[in-house]
mmCIF file of C-alpha atoms in Angstrom:
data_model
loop_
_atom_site.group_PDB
_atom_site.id
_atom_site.type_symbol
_atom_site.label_atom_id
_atom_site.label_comp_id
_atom_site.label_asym_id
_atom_site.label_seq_id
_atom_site.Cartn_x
_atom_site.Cartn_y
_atom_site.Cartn_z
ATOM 1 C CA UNK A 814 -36.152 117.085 31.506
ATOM 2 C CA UNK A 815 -32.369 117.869 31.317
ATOM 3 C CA UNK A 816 -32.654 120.110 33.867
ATOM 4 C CA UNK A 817 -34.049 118.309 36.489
ATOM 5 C CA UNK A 818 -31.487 115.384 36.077
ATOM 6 C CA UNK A 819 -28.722 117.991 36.265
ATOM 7 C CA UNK A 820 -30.002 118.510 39.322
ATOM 8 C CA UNK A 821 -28.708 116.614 42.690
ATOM 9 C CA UNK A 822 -31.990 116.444 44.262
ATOM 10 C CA UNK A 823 -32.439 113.028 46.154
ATOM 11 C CA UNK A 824 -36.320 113.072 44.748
ATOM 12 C CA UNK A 825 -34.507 112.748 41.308
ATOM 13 C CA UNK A 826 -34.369 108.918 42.016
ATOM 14 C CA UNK A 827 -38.411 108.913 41.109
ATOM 15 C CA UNK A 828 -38.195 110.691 38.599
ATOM 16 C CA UNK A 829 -35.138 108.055 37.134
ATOM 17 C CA UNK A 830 -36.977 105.217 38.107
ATOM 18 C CA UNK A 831 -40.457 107.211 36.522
ATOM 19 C CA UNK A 832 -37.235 107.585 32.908
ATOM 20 C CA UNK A 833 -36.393 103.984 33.383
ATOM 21 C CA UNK A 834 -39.752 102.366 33.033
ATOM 22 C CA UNK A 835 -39.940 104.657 29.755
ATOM 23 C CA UNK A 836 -37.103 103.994 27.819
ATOM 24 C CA UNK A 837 -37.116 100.260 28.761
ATOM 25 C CA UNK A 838 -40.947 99.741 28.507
ATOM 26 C CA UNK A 839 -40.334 98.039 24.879
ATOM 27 C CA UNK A 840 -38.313 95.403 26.745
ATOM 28 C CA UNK A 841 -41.170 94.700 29.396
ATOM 29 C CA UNK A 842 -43.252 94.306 26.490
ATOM 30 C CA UNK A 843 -41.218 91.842 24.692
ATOM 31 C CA UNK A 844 -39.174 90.846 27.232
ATOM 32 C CA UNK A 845 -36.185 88.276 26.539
ATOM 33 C CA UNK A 846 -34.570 85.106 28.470
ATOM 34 C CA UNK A 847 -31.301 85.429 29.676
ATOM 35 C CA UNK A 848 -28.061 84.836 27.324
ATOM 36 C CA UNK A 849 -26.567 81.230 27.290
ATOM 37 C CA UNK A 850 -24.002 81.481 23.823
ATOM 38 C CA UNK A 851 -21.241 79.326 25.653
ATOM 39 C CA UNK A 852 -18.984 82.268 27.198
ATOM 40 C CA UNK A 853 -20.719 82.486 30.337
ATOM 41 C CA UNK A 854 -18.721 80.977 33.772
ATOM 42 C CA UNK A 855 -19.579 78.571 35.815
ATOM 43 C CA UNK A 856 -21.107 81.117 38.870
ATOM 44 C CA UNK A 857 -23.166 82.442 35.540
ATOM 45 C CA UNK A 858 -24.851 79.070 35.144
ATOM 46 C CA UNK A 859 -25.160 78.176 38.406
ATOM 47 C CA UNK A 860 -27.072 81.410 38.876
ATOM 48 C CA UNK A 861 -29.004 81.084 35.804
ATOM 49 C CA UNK A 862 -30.205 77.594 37.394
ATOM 50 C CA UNK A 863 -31.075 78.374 40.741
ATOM 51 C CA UNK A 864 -33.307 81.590 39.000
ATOM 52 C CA UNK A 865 -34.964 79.090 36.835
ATOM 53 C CA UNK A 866 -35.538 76.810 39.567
ATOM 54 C CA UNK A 867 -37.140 79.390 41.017
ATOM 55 C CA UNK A 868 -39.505 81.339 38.648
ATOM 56 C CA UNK A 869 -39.185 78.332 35.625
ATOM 57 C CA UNK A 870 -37.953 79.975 31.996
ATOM 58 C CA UNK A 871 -40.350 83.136 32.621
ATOM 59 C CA UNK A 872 -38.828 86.157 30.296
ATOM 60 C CA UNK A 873 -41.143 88.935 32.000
ATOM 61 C CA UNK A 874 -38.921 88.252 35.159
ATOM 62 C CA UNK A 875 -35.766 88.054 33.704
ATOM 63 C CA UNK A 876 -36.002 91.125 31.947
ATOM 64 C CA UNK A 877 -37.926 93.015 34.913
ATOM 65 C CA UNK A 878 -34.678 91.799 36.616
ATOM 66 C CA UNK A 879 -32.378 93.538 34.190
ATOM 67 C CA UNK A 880 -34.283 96.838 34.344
ATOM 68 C CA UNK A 881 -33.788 96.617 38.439
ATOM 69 C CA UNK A 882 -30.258 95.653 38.117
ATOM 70 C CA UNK A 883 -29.428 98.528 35.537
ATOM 71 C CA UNK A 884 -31.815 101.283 37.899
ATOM 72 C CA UNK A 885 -29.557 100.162 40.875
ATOM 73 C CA UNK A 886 -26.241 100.428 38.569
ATOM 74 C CA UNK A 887 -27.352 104.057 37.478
ATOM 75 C CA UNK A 888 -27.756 104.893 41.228
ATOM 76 C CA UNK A 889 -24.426 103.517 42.204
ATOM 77 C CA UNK A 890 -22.858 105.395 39.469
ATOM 78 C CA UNK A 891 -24.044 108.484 40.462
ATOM 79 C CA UNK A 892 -22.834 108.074 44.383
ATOM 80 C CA UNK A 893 -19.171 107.322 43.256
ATOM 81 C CA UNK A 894 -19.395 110.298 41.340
ATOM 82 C CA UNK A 895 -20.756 112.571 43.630
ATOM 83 C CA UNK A 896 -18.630 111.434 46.002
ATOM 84 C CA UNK A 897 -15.595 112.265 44.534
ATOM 85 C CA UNK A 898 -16.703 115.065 43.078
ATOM 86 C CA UNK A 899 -16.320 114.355 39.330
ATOM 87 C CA UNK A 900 -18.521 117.226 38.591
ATOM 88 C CA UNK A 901 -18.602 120.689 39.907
ATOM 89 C CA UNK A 902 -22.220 119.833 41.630
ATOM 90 C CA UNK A 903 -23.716 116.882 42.378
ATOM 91 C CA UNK A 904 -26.088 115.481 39.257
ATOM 92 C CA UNK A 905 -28.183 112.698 37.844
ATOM 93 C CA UNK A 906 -26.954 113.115 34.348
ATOM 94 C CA UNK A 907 -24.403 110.102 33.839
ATOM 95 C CA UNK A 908 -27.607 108.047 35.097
ATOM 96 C CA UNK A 909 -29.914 109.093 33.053
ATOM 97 C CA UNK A 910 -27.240 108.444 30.321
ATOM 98 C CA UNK A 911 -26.621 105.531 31.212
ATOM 99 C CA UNK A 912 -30.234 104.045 31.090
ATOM 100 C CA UNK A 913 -30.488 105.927 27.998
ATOM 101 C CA UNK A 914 -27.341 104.459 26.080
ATOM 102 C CA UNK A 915 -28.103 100.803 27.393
ATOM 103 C CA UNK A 916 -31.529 101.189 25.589
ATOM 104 C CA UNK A 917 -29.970 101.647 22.341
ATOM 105 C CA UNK A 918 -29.784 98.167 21.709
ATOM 106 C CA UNK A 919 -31.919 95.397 22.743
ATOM 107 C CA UNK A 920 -29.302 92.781 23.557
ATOM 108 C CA UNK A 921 -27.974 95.698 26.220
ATOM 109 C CA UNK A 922 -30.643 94.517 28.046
ATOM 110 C CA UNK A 923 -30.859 91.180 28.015
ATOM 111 C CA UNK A 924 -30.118 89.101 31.164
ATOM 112 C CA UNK A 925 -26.478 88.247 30.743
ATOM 113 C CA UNK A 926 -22.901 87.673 32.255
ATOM 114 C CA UNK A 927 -21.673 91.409 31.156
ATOM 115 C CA UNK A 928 -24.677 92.546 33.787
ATOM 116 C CA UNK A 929 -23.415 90.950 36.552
ATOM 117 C CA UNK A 930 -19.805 91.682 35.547
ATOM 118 C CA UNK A 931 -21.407 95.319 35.513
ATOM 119 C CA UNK A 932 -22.367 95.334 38.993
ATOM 120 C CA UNK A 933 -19.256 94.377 40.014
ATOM 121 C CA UNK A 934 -17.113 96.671 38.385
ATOM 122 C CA UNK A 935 -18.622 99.702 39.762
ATOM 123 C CA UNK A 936 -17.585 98.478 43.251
ATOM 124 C CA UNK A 937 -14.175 98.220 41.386
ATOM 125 C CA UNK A 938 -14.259 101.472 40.526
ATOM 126 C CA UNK A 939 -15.485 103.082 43.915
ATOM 127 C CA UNK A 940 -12.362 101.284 45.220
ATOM 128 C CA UNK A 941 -9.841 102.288 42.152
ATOM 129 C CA UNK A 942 -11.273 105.849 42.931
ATOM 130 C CA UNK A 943 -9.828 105.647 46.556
ATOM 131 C CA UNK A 944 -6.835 104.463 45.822
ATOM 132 C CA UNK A 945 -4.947 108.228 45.489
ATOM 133 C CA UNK A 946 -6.236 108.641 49.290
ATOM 134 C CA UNK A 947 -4.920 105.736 50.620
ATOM 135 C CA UNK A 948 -1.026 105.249 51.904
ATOM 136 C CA UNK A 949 -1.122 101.729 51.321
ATOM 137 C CA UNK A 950 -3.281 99.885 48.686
ATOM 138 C CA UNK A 951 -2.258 96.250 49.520
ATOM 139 C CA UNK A 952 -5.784 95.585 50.792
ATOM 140 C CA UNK A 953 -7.152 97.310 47.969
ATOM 141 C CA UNK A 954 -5.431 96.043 45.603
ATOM 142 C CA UNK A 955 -5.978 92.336 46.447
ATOM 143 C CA UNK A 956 -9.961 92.918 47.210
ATOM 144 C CA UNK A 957 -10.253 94.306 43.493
ATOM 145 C CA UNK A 958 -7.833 91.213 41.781
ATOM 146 C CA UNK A 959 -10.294 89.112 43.212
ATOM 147 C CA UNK A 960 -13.367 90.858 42.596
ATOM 148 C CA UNK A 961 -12.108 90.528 38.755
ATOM 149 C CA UNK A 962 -11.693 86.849 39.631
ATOM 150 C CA UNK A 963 -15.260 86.678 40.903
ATOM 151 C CA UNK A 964 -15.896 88.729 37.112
ATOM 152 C CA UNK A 965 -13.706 85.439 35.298
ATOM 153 C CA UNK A 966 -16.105 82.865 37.494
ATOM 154 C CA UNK A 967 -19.430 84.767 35.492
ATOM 155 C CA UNK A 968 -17.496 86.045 32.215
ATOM 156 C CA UNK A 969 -14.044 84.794 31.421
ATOM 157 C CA UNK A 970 -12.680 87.316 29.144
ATOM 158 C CA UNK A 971 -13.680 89.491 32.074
ATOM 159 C CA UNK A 972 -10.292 89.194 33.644
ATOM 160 C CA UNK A 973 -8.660 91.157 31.354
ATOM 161 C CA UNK A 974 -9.808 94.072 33.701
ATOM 162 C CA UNK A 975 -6.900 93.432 35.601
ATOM 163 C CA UNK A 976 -4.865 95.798 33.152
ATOM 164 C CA UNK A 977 -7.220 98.572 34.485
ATOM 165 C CA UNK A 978 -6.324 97.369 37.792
ATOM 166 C CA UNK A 979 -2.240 97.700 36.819
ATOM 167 C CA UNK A 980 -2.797 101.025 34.624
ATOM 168 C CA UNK A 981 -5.201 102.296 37.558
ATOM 169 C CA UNK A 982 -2.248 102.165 40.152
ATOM 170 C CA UNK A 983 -0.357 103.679 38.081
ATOM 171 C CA UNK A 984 -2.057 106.556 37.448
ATOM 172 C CA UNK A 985 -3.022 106.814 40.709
ATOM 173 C CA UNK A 986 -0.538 106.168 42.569
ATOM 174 C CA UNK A 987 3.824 105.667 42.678
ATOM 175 C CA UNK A 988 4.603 102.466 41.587
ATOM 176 C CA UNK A 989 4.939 99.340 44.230
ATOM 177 C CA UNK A 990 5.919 95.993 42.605
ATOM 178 C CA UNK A 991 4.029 94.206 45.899
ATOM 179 C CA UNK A 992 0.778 95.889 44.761
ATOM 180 C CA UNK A 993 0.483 94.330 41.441
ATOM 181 C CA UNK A 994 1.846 90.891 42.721
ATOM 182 C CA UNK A 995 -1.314 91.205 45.807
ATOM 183 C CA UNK A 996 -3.138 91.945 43.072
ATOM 184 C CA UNK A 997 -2.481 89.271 41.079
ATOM 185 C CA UNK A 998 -2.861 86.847 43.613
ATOM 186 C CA UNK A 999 -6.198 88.300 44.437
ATOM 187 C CA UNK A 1000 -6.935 87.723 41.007
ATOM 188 C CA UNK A 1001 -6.526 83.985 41.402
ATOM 189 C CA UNK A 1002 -8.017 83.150 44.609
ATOM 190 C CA UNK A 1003 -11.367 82.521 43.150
ATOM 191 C CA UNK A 1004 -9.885 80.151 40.389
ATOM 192 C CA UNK A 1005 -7.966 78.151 43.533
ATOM 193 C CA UNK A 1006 -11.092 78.328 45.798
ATOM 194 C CA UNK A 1007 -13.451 77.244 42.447
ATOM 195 C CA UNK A 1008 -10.904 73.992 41.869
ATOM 196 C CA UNK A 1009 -10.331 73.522 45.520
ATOM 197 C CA UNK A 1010 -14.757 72.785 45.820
ATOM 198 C CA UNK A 1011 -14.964 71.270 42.537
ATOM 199 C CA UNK A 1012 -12.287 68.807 44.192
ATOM 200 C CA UNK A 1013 -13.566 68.276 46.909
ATOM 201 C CA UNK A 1014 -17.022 67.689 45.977
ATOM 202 C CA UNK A 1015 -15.465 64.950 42.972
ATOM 203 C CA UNK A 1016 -16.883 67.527 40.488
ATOM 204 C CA UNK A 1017 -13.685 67.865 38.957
ATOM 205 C CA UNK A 1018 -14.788 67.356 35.126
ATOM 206 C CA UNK A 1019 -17.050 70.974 35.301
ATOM 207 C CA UNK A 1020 -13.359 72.732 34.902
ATOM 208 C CA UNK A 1021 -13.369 71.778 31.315
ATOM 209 C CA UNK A 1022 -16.818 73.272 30.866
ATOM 210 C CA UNK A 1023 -14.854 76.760 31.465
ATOM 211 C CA UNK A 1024 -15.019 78.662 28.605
ATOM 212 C CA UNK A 1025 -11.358 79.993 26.823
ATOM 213 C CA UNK A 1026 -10.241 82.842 25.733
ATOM 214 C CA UNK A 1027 -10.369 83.200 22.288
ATOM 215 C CA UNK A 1028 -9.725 86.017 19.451
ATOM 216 C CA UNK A 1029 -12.377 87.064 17.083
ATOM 217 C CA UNK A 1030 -12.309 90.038 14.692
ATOM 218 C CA UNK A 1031 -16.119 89.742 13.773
ATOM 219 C CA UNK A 1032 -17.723 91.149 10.480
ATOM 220 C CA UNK A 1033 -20.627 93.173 12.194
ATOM 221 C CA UNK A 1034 -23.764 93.439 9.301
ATOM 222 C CA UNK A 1035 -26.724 94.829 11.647
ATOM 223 C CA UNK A 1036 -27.052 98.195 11.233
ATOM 224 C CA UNK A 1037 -28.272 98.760 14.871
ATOM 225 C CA UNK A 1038 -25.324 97.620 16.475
ATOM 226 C CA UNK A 1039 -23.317 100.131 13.959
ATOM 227 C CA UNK A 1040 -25.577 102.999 15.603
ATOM 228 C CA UNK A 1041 -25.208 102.149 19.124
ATOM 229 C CA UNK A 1042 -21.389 102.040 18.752
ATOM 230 C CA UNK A 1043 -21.402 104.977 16.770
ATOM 231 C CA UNK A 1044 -23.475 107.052 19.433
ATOM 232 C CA UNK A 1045 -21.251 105.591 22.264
ATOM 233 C CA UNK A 1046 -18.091 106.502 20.480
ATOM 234 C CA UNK A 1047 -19.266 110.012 19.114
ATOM 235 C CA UNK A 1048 -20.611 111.453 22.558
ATOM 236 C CA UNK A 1049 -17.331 109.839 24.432
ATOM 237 C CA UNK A 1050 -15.130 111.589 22.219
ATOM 238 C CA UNK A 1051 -17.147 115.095 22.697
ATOM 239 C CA UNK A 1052 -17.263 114.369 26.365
ATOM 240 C CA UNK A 1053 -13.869 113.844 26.585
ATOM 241 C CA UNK A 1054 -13.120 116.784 24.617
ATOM 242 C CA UNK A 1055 -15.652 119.333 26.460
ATOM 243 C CA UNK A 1056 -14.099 117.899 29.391
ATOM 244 C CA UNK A 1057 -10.860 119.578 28.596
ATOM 245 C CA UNK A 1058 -12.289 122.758 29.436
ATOM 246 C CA UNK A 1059 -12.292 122.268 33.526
ATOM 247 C CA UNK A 1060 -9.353 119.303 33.386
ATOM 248 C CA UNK A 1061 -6.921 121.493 34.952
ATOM 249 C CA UNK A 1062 -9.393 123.704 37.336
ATOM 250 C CA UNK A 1063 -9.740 120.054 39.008
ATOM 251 C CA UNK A 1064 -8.491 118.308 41.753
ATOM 252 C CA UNK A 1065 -5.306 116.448 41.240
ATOM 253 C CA UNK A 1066 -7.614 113.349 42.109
ATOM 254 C CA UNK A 1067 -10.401 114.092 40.584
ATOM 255 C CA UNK A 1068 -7.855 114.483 37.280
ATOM 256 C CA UNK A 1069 -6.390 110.989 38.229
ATOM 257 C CA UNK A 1070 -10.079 109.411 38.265
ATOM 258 C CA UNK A 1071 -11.014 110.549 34.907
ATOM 259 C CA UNK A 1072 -7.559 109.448 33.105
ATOM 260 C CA UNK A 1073 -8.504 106.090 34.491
ATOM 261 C CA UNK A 1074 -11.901 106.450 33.106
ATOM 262 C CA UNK A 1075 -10.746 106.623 30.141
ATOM 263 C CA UNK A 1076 -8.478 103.540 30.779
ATOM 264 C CA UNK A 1077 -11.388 101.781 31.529
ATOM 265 C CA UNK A 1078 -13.660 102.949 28.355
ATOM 266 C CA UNK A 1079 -10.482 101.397 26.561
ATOM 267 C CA UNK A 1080 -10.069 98.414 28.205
ATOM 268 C CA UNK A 1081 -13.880 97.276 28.316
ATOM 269 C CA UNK A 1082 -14.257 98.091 24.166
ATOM 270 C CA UNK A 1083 -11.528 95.321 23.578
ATOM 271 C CA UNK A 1084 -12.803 93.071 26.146
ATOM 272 C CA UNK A 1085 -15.666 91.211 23.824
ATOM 273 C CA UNK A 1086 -13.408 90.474 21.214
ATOM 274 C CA UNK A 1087 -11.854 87.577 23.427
ATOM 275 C CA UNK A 1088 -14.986 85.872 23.788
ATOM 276 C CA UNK A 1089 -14.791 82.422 22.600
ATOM 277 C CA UNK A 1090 -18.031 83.220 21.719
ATOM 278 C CA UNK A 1091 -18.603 86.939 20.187
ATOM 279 C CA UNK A 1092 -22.013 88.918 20.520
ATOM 280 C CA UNK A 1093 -22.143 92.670 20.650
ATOM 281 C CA UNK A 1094 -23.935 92.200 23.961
ATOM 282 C CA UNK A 1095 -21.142 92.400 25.655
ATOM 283 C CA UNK A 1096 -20.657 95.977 24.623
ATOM 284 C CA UNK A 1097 -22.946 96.909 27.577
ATOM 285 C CA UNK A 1098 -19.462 97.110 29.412
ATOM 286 C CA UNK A 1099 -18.107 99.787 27.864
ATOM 287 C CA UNK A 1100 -21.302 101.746 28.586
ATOM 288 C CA UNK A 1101 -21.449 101.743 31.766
ATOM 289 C CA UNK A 1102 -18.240 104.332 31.807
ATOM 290 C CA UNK A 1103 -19.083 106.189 28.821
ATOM 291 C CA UNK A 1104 -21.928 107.207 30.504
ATOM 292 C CA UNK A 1105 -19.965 109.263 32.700
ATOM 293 C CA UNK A 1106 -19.093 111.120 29.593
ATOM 294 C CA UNK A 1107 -22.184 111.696 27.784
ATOM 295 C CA UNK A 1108 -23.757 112.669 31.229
ATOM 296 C CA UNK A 1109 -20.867 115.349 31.103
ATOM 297 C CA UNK A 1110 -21.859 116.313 27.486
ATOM 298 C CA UNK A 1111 -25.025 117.300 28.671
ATOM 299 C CA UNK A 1112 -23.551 118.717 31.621
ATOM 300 C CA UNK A 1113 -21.216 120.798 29.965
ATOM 301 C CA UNK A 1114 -23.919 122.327 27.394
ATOM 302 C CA UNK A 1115 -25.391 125.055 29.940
ATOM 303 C CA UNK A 1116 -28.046 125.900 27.723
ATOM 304 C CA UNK A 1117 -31.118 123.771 28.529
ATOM 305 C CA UNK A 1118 -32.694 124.120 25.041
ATOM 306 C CA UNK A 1119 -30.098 123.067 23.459
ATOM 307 C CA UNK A 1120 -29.100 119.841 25.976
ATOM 308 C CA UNK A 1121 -32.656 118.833 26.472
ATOM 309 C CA UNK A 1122 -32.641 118.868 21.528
ATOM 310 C CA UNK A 1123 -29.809 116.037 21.656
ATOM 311 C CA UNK A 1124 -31.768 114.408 24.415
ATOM 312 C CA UNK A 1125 -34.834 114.199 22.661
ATOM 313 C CA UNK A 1126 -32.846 113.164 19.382
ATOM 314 C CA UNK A 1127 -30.798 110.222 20.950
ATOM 315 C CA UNK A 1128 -34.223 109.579 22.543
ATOM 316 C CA UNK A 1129 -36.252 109.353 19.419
ATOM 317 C CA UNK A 1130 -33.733 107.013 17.852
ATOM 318 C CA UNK A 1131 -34.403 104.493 20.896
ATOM 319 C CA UNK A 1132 -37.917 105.104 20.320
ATOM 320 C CA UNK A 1133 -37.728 104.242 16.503
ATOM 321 C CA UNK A 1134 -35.213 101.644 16.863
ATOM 322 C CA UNK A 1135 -37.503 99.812 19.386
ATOM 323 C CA UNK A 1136 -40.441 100.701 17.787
ATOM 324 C CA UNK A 1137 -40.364 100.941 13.876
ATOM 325 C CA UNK A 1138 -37.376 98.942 12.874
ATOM 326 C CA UNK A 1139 -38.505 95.465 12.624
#
């Protein structure tokens, strides 16, 4: 199976969509409503409401909505990367890993503010990846600060992106003190625009249903949020090192991209812990560009027996996990 998902053949989609419904089908089968632990935004609620208006509190299409949102995530994943040519062809690996890795814990796919925060931040990234190409980043900068506002409106602790956003132009490009300030106040515009309506509208007392940003270092008990976090880590670190091997053969932006992948694998793993309210669930952000690493693990291995073993392995421990380990 490796070897078709190394391939870049557009009739690879089926056959993700074909992977999808089987590594998720556990989830359609006990399917979940979405999250509400008092860390979700405002936009999160409001959304939350008008889909329950709409379909009532119906789990089957909630979590059918998660599978579509994560399908169309893989899929945008894999066009930033083949765009920018992050690998030396084009593939579907860092899709299929990232469908893979999100199945390794059931409250990865649960309806939730870090999937929506998810969908945003690969259009973040798709922009951050531009940035080396561009001779001014002004516009950039400020469409990404308030992107990550749009992020604080569904998942507060969210904002804390914006260090990728400073880190990212500094990697990428020379440093310009007007950038970060657009940036900044890009950042806030959906705060002002949010208190501007409530206002307005003499909804004023829904501000201090915002959740804060708080500081939790959690004792984590449950074993299968220790082996999703151990995978994650284990096959980033191996990624990153195998990576090593074709760093410098690279283009100097195609170097600059990963460095801030890595930025961003950082930055998303600390992320949760500023939750007012902590669950592992939020975790699914860091996925999302560890993928991109574990697709190059199996990238990098170029013998298909041996890629398509660690497959079936990771594989088989979604399988029992799901399965057998009630």
């Amino acid at each position: 199976m490796i070897r078709f998902f190394r391939s870049g053949n557009p009739l690879t989609v089926l056959l993700l969509f074909i992977y999808t419904l089987l590594v998720k089908f556990y989830y359609l089968l006990h399917p979940s409503l979405y999250q509400a632990d008092g860390s979700e935004g405002l936009l999160y609620n409001a959304l939350t409401g008008w889909l329950e208006g709409i379909v009532g509190k119906s789990p089957f299409f909630f979590t059918s909505l998660v599978l579509l949102l994560q399908f169309l995530q893989a899929l945008l994943l894999t066009r930033t990367i083949n765009n920018h040519r992050l690998f030396a062809k084009d593939t579907y690996l860092p899709a299929m890993s990232f469908l893979l890795f999100t199945s390794l814990l059931e409250g990865w796919n649960v309806f939730s503010p870090a999937l929506i925060v998810n969908t945003i931040m690969l259009w973040i990234f798709a922009s951050i990846s531009d940035l080396y190409m561009r001779s001014s980043a002004r516009d950039v900068a400020f469409n990404i600060g308030f992107a990550l506002g749009i992020c604080g409106l569904f998942y507060f602790p969210a904002i804390l992106f914006v260090l990728l956003l400073f880190l990212s132009l500094l990697i990428m490009r020379s440093f310009r003190l007007a950038e970060w300030i657009i940036g900044l106040l890009g950042l806030f515009c959906p705060f002002y625009l949010l208190g501007t309506y409530l206002f307005l509208t003499d909804k004023w007392d829904l501000i201090y249903e915002m959740p804060r940003i708080g500081f939790h270092l959690p004792m984590i008990t449950d074993y299968k949020v220790w082996g999703a976090l151990i995978a994650n880590v284990l096959f980033f670190a191996v990624g990153w090192l195998l990576l090593q091997r074709t760093f410098k053969k690279m283009l100097i932006q195609g170097r600059k991209i990963w460095a801030t992948v890595v930025v961003y694998v950082l930055v998303a793993m600390f992320v949760p812990f500023f939750s007012e309210h902590f669950s592992p669930n939020y975790w699914v952000l860091v996925v999302l560009p560890i993928s991109m690493f574990v697709g190059n693990v199996f990238w990098s291995i170029t013998n298909n027996g041996i890629a398509s073993a660690i497959h079936i392995l990771v594989l088989a421990y979604v399988i029992v996990m799901q399965y057998f380990s009630h």
